Tab-separated table of C-alpha atoms and ligand atoms in Angstrom:
chain	number	residue	atom	x	y	z
A	1	MET	CA	107.588	101.390	62.617
A	2	ARG	CA	108.686	102.205	66.525
A	3	GLN	CA	112.304	102.862	67.262
A	4	PHE	CA	112.794	101.168	70.238
A	5	THR	CA	115.875	101.935	72.717
A	6	PRO	CA	118.601	100.460	73.625
A	7	VAL	CA	116.606	99.563	77.676
A	8	GLU	CA	113.366	99.079	76.260
A	9	ILE	CA	114.522	96.607	73.799
A	10	ASN	CA	116.070	94.827	76.599
A	11	HIS	CA	112.748	94.723	78.557
A	12	LEU	CA	111.250	93.426	75.824
A	13	THR	CA	113.741	90.641	75.157
A	14	LYS	CA	113.345	89.781	79.027
A	15	PHE	CA	109.966	89.340	79.173
A	16	GLY	CA	110.106	87.307	75.923
A	17	PHE	CA	109.644	90.058	73.688
A	18	ASP	CA	110.307	90.154	69.761
A	19	PRO	CA	111.814	94.317	69.281
A	20	GLU	CA	111.673	93.443	66.091
A	21	LEU	CA	108.726	91.919	65.192
A	22	LEU	CA	107.459	94.780	67.314
A	23	SER	CA	108.197	97.756	66.302
A	24	ILE	CA	106.049	97.512	62.783
A	25	SER	CA	102.885	96.494	64.763
A	26	VAL	CA	102.847	98.619	68.189
A	27	GLU	CA	101.863	102.289	68.800
A	28	GLU	CA	104.432	104.916	68.375
A	29	SER	CA	104.968	105.862	72.312
A	30	ILE	CA	102.940	103.048	74.312
A	31	PRO	CA	104.666	101.507	77.051
A	32	VAL	CA	107.085	99.121	76.360
A	33	GLU	CA	105.786	97.904	80.467
A	34	TYR	CA	101.945	98.476	78.872
A	35	ILE	CA	103.201	95.558	76.399
A	36	SER	CA	104.870	92.881	78.340
A	37	GLY	CA	102.700	93.848	81.166
A	38	LYS	CA	105.307	93.831	83.671
A	39	ALA	CA	107.162	96.403	85.278
A	40	GLU	CA	110.427	96.072	87.803
A	41	PHE	CA	110.348	97.858	91.024
A	42	ARG	CA	113.479	97.115	93.141
A	43	GLY	CA	114.479	94.164	91.008
A	44	ARG	CA	111.445	92.299	91.667
A	45	ASN	CA	109.140	92.190	88.460
A	46	PHE	CA	105.657	93.413	89.281
A	47	GLU	CA	101.897	93.175	86.895
A	48	VAL	CA	100.953	95.588	85.437
A	49	ASN	CA	98.349	97.149	82.774
A	50	ARG	CA	96.601	100.418	81.744
A	51	ASP	CA	94.475	100.666	85.242
A	52	VAL	CA	97.626	101.245	86.770
A	53	LEU	CA	100.714	103.731	86.930
A	54	ILE	CA	103.666	101.751	85.800
A	55	PRO	CA	106.137	102.203	88.752
A	56	ARG	CA	108.452	104.732	88.601
A	57	ILE	CA	111.939	104.385	89.763
A	58	GLU	CA	112.781	107.454	91.864
A	59	THR	CA	109.592	105.617	94.288
A	60	GLU	CA	112.312	103.125	95.407
A	61	ASP	CA	113.247	105.408	97.395
A	62	LEU	CA	110.691	105.865	99.241
A	63	VAL	CA	111.017	101.461	100.799
A	64	ASP	CA	114.748	103.429	101.869
A	65	ILE	CA	113.102	105.907	103.813
A	66	GLY	CA	110.403	103.366	104.819
A	67	LEU	CA	113.284	100.783	106.174
A	68	THR	CA	115.429	103.601	107.845
A	69	SER	CA	112.593	104.786	109.722
A	70	ILE	CA	112.170	101.715	112.328
A	71	ILE	CA	114.079	102.000	114.958
A	72	ASN	CA	114.970	98.203	116.619
A	73	GLN	CA	110.915	96.828	115.692
A	74	GLU	CA	109.705	93.314	115.962
A	75	SER	CA	107.145	94.346	114.231
A	76	ILE	CA	105.241	96.724	111.710
A	77	SER	CA	102.015	97.918	110.425
A	78	PHE	CA	101.917	100.402	106.822
A	79	ALA	CA	99.479	101.675	104.828
A	80	ASP	CA	100.042	101.925	101.599
A	81	ILE	CA	97.398	104.533	100.432
A	82	GLY	CA	96.909	104.643	96.708
A	83	CYS	CA	98.948	101.218	96.373
A	84	GLY	CA	98.722	101.236	92.328
A	85	SER	CA	100.246	97.926	91.299
A	86	GLY	CA	101.281	97.549	95.148
A	87	ALA	CA	104.912	98.049	93.757
A	88	ILE	CA	105.482	100.105	97.142
A	89	GLY	CA	104.082	98.135	100.254
A	90	LEU	CA	104.718	94.928	98.732
A	91	SER	CA	108.356	95.978	98.293
A	92	PHE	CA	108.419	97.061	101.552
A	93	ALA	CA	106.439	94.051	102.908
A	94	LEU	CA	108.859	91.457	101.216
A	95	GLU	CA	111.951	93.619	102.751
A	96	LEU	CA	110.814	93.626	106.190
A	97	LYS	CA	109.998	89.385	105.601
A	98	GLU	CA	113.569	89.817	105.243
A	99	ARG	CA	114.892	91.277	108.290
A	100	ASP	CA	112.350	88.886	109.778
A	101	ILE	CA	110.398	91.948	111.545
A	102	LYS	CA	106.680	91.162	111.474
A	103	PHE	CA	104.233	92.563	109.301
A	104	ARG	CA	100.571	93.930	108.867
A	105	GLY	CA	100.060	95.492	105.689
A	106	VAL	CA	97.125	97.544	104.350
A	107	LEU	CA	97.036	98.402	100.576
A	108	SER	CA	94.545	100.844	99.356
A	109	ASP	CA	93.051	102.559	96.240
A	110	ILE	CA	89.787	104.525	94.863
A	111	SER	CA	90.096	101.624	92.001
A	112	LEU	CA	88.885	98.751	92.085
A	113	LYS	CA	90.731	97.680	88.336
A	114	ALA	CA	93.852	99.120	90.499
A	115	LEU	CA	93.015	96.956	93.119
A	116	GLU	CA	92.573	93.789	91.050
A	117	ILE	CA	96.507	93.979	90.007
A	118	ALA	CA	97.371	94.664	93.077
A	119	LYS	CA	95.846	91.516	94.177
A	120	LYS	CA	97.441	89.621	91.315
A	121	ASN	CA	101.252	90.572	92.697
A	122	ILE	CA	100.234	89.921	96.143
A	123	LYS	CA	100.046	86.524	95.282
A	124	SER	CA	102.391	86.110	92.781
A	125	LEU	CA	104.821	87.843	94.894
A	126	PHE	CA	103.807	86.220	98.693
A	127	GLY	CA	101.364	83.141	97.969
A	128	GLU	CA	98.805	83.366	100.275
A	129	THR	CA	98.845	85.622	103.201
A	130	LYS	CA	96.960	87.191	105.967
A	131	ASN	CA	99.194	90.073	106.646
A	132	ILE	CA	97.813	91.682	104.025
A	133	GLU	CA	95.185	93.434	103.409
A	134	VAL	CA	93.427	95.195	100.388
A	135	ILE	CA	91.186	97.392	100.468
A	136	GLU	CA	88.886	99.472	98.412
A	137	SER	CA	88.969	103.375	100.035
A	138	ASP	CA	89.492	107.271	99.415
A	139	LEU	CA	91.875	108.262	100.587
A	140	PHE	CA	91.030	107.048	104.420
A	141	SER	CA	87.118	106.481	104.255
A	142	ASN	CA	86.210	102.588	104.452
A	143	PHE	CA	89.848	102.156	106.915
A	144	LYS	CA	88.598	100.776	110.305
A	145	ASP	CA	90.181	102.453	113.897
A	146	GLU	CA	93.714	101.247	113.162
A	147	LYS	CA	97.113	102.620	114.056
A	148	PHE	CA	100.326	101.947	111.705
A	149	ASN	CA	103.951	102.951	112.134
A	150	ILE	CA	103.954	103.768	108.378
A	151	ILE	CA	101.761	104.980	105.931
A	152	PHE	CA	103.149	105.819	102.749
A	153	ALA	CA	101.306	107.711	99.880
A	154	ASN	CA	102.102	108.053	96.263
A	155	LEU	CA	99.152	109.809	95.714
A	156	PRO	CA	98.095	112.042	92.154
A	157	TYR	CA	100.203	114.673	92.241
A	158	ILE	CA	100.681	116.773	89.308
A	159	PRO	CA	98.954	120.269	88.939
A	160	THR	CA	96.086	119.490	86.320
A	161	SER	CA	97.729	122.450	83.959
A	162	ASN	CA	100.591	120.495	83.765
A	163	ILE	CA	98.958	117.166	82.234
A	164	ASN	CA	99.315	118.425	78.584
A	165	ASP	CA	102.367	118.922	78.953
A	166	LEU	CA	103.292	115.948	79.933
A	167	GLN	CA	105.015	112.603	77.193
A	168	ASP	CA	102.454	110.968	75.339
A	169	SER	CA	103.040	107.720	77.233
A	170	VAL	CA	102.163	109.296	79.825
A	171	LYS	CA	99.448	111.595	79.169
A	172	ASN	CA	97.778	109.028	76.436
A	173	TYR	CA	98.687	106.195	78.210
A	174	GLU	CA	98.880	106.222	82.223
A	175	PRO	CA	95.346	106.760	84.220
A	176	HIS	CA	94.392	110.020	84.691
A	177	LEU	CA	93.277	108.985	87.884
A	178	ALA	CA	96.854	108.227	89.016
A	179	LEU	CA	98.213	111.530	87.541
A	180	ASP	CA	95.706	114.892	88.284
A	181	GLY	CA	96.135	116.222	91.935
A	182	GLY	CA	94.245	119.170	90.886
A	183	GLU	CA	94.586	122.621	90.777
A	184	ASP	CA	97.742	122.958	92.493
A	185	GLY	CA	99.016	118.888	92.584
A	186	LEU	CA	98.223	118.994	96.526
A	187	ASN	CA	94.263	117.904	97.232
A	188	LEU	CA	94.673	114.810	97.711
A	189	ILE	CA	97.858	115.184	99.746
A	190	ARG	CA	95.825	118.499	101.341
A	191	LYS	CA	93.089	115.979	102.646
A	192	LEU	CA	95.653	113.125	103.295
A	193	LEU	CA	97.654	114.912	105.630
A	194	ASN	CA	93.480	116.331	107.262
A	195	SER	CA	92.946	113.285	107.737
A	196	ALA	CA	96.252	111.270	108.759
A	197	LYS	CA	97.026	111.918	112.420
A	198	LYS	CA	94.504	109.516	113.666
A	199	PHE	CA	95.583	106.920	111.952
A	200	LEU	CA	99.360	106.753	113.181
A	201	THR	CA	101.112	105.582	116.421
A	202	ASN	CA	102.459	107.870	118.444
A	203	ASP	CA	105.646	107.180	116.798
A	204	GLY	CA	104.570	106.794	113.046
A	205	VAL	CA	105.557	108.815	110.395
A	206	LEU	CA	103.508	109.375	106.661
A	207	LEU	CA	105.818	108.946	104.096
A	208	LEU	CA	104.908	110.914	101.086
A	209	GLU	CA	105.692	111.467	96.924
A	210	VAL	CA	105.277	115.109	95.703
A	211	ASP	CA	106.057	116.886	92.707
A	212	ASP	CA	109.341	118.617	92.645
A	213	THR	CA	106.900	122.024	92.266
A	214	HIS	CA	105.873	121.204	96.075
A	215	ILE	CA	108.781	122.265	97.434
A	216	ASP	CA	106.759	125.215	100.292
A	217	PRO	CA	105.225	122.536	103.120
A	218	GLY	CA	104.147	125.244	104.982
A	219	GLU	CA	100.776	125.270	105.314
A	220	PHE	CA	100.654	121.656	106.836
A	221	GLU	CA	103.442	122.422	109.596
A	222	THR	CA	101.247	124.165	112.168
A	223	GLU	CA	100.505	119.993	112.823
A	224	TRP	CA	103.214	118.435	111.184
A	225	ASP	CA	106.968	118.457	111.607
A	226	ILE	CA	108.045	118.083	107.559
A	227	LYS	CA	111.256	117.400	106.296
A	228	LYS	CA	111.955	116.753	102.427
A	229	ARG	CA	113.774	114.856	100.861
A	230	ASN	CA	115.291	115.373	96.760
A	231	ASP	CA	114.774	111.916	94.368
A	232	THR	CA	118.313	110.177	93.182
A	233	ASN	CA	117.847	112.845	89.970
A	234	GLY	CA	118.030	115.810	92.228
A	235	PHE	CA	114.093	117.537	92.619
A	236	ASN	CA	112.181	117.571	95.284
A	237	ARG	CA	110.246	114.980	95.967
A	238	PHE	CA	109.147	112.984	98.985
A	239	TRP	CA	107.870	114.673	102.700
A	240	ILE	CA	108.456	113.258	105.613
A	241	CYS	CA	106.144	113.931	108.169
A	242	ARG	CA	105.279	113.452	111.708
A	243	VAL	CA	102.741	114.673	113.993
A	244	LEU	CA	104.249	118.010	115.715
A	245	VAL	CA	103.776	117.888	119.400
A	246	THR	CA	102.323	121.105	120.543
A	247	LEU	CA	103.303	121.393	124.753
A	248	PRO	CA	100.351	123.184	126.466
A	249	ASP	CA	101.046	126.529	127.034
A	250	GLN	CA	103.646	127.217	131.035
A	251	GLU	CA	101.857	129.491	132.567
B	1	SAM	C1	100.565	107.976	91.251
B	1	SAM	S1	99.615	106.714	91.414
B	1	SAM	C2	100.807	105.752	92.160
B	1	SAM	C3	100.151	104.259	92.132
B	1	SAM	C4	101.934	103.457	93.108
B	1	SAM	N1	101.523	103.339	94.757
B	1	SAM	C5	103.060	103.695	92.319
B	1	SAM	O1	103.660	103.959	93.486
B	1	SAM	O2	103.086	103.442	91.555
B	1	SAM	C6	98.260	107.396	92.505
B	1	SAM	C7	97.243	106.002	92.622
B	1	SAM	O3	96.446	106.467	93.920
B	1	SAM	C8	95.173	106.213	93.386
B	1	SAM	N2	93.983	106.999	93.827
B	1	SAM	C9	93.756	108.023	93.426
B	1	SAM	N3	92.710	109.238	93.799
B	1	SAM	C10	92.640	108.513	94.668
B	1	SAM	C11	91.853	108.534	96.465
B	1	SAM	N4	91.481	109.203	96.386
B	1	SAM	N5	91.855	107.669	97.042
B	1	SAM	C12	92.579	106.459	97.031
B	1	SAM	N6	93.397	106.571	96.215
B	1	SAM	C13	93.481	107.202	94.428
B	1	SAM	C14	95.173	105.697	91.984
B	1	SAM	O4	94.229	105.185	91.469
B	1	SAM	C15	95.942	105.479	92.249
B	1	SAM	O5	96.185	104.128	91.448
């Protein structure tokens, strides 16, 4: 019989499920978000299923970092690479809208099934909108020549050898396509940093979520200025990346 925690009971009750009834029928470690089909992110409800990662509370800070990167701009273009449910990009777009800032956003993912969920969330949070485009793309492979003020990317970043140590609720239920970042967890982040420059405006910023083990961005610092930020639990979690401007050699 499944023992739900108080937080899980609150979640299930909020979305109309009876925790007592469920406790005798559901699997031991299935996340409650995959039972209700809902996840909360920055105070809003997002549809989720097992094709998308459940958006995490620590990721909420990425949206704040995006908002503080805007300086007196009346309109913003942004991309959310590896958007999953769309939690980052759609929260950012809604919070721009609340500030009367115009926007164009591109949400992309390599997973068509994830994009189906992102589209449902666009519909429920915005209705019909021409300001948000959804693209199936391996990183930037299907992007046109477009420059963004802000590019968010919470790509898979867990080193492959750590996947087995994850909690059952993560490793047995969440899509490994959303988790596994290759040998050192940086496979996709490395590719992204090698291709992102031409998609950023001159003052543009690339905002990455990384693993807590990714404390040394040194290999990228010949081309990028990278500031590190911890998450609310004090773990290394975000890289704020700007293209390094190199001045021609003084003669
Ligand atoms: C860690 S999840 C993050 C999902 C969402 N951004 C969030 O924060 O909840 C990583 C996402 O990247 C997507 N992904 C994996 N490989 C990718 C690639 N090569 N190009 C684009 N997206 C990719 C996965 O399908 C998954 O949706």
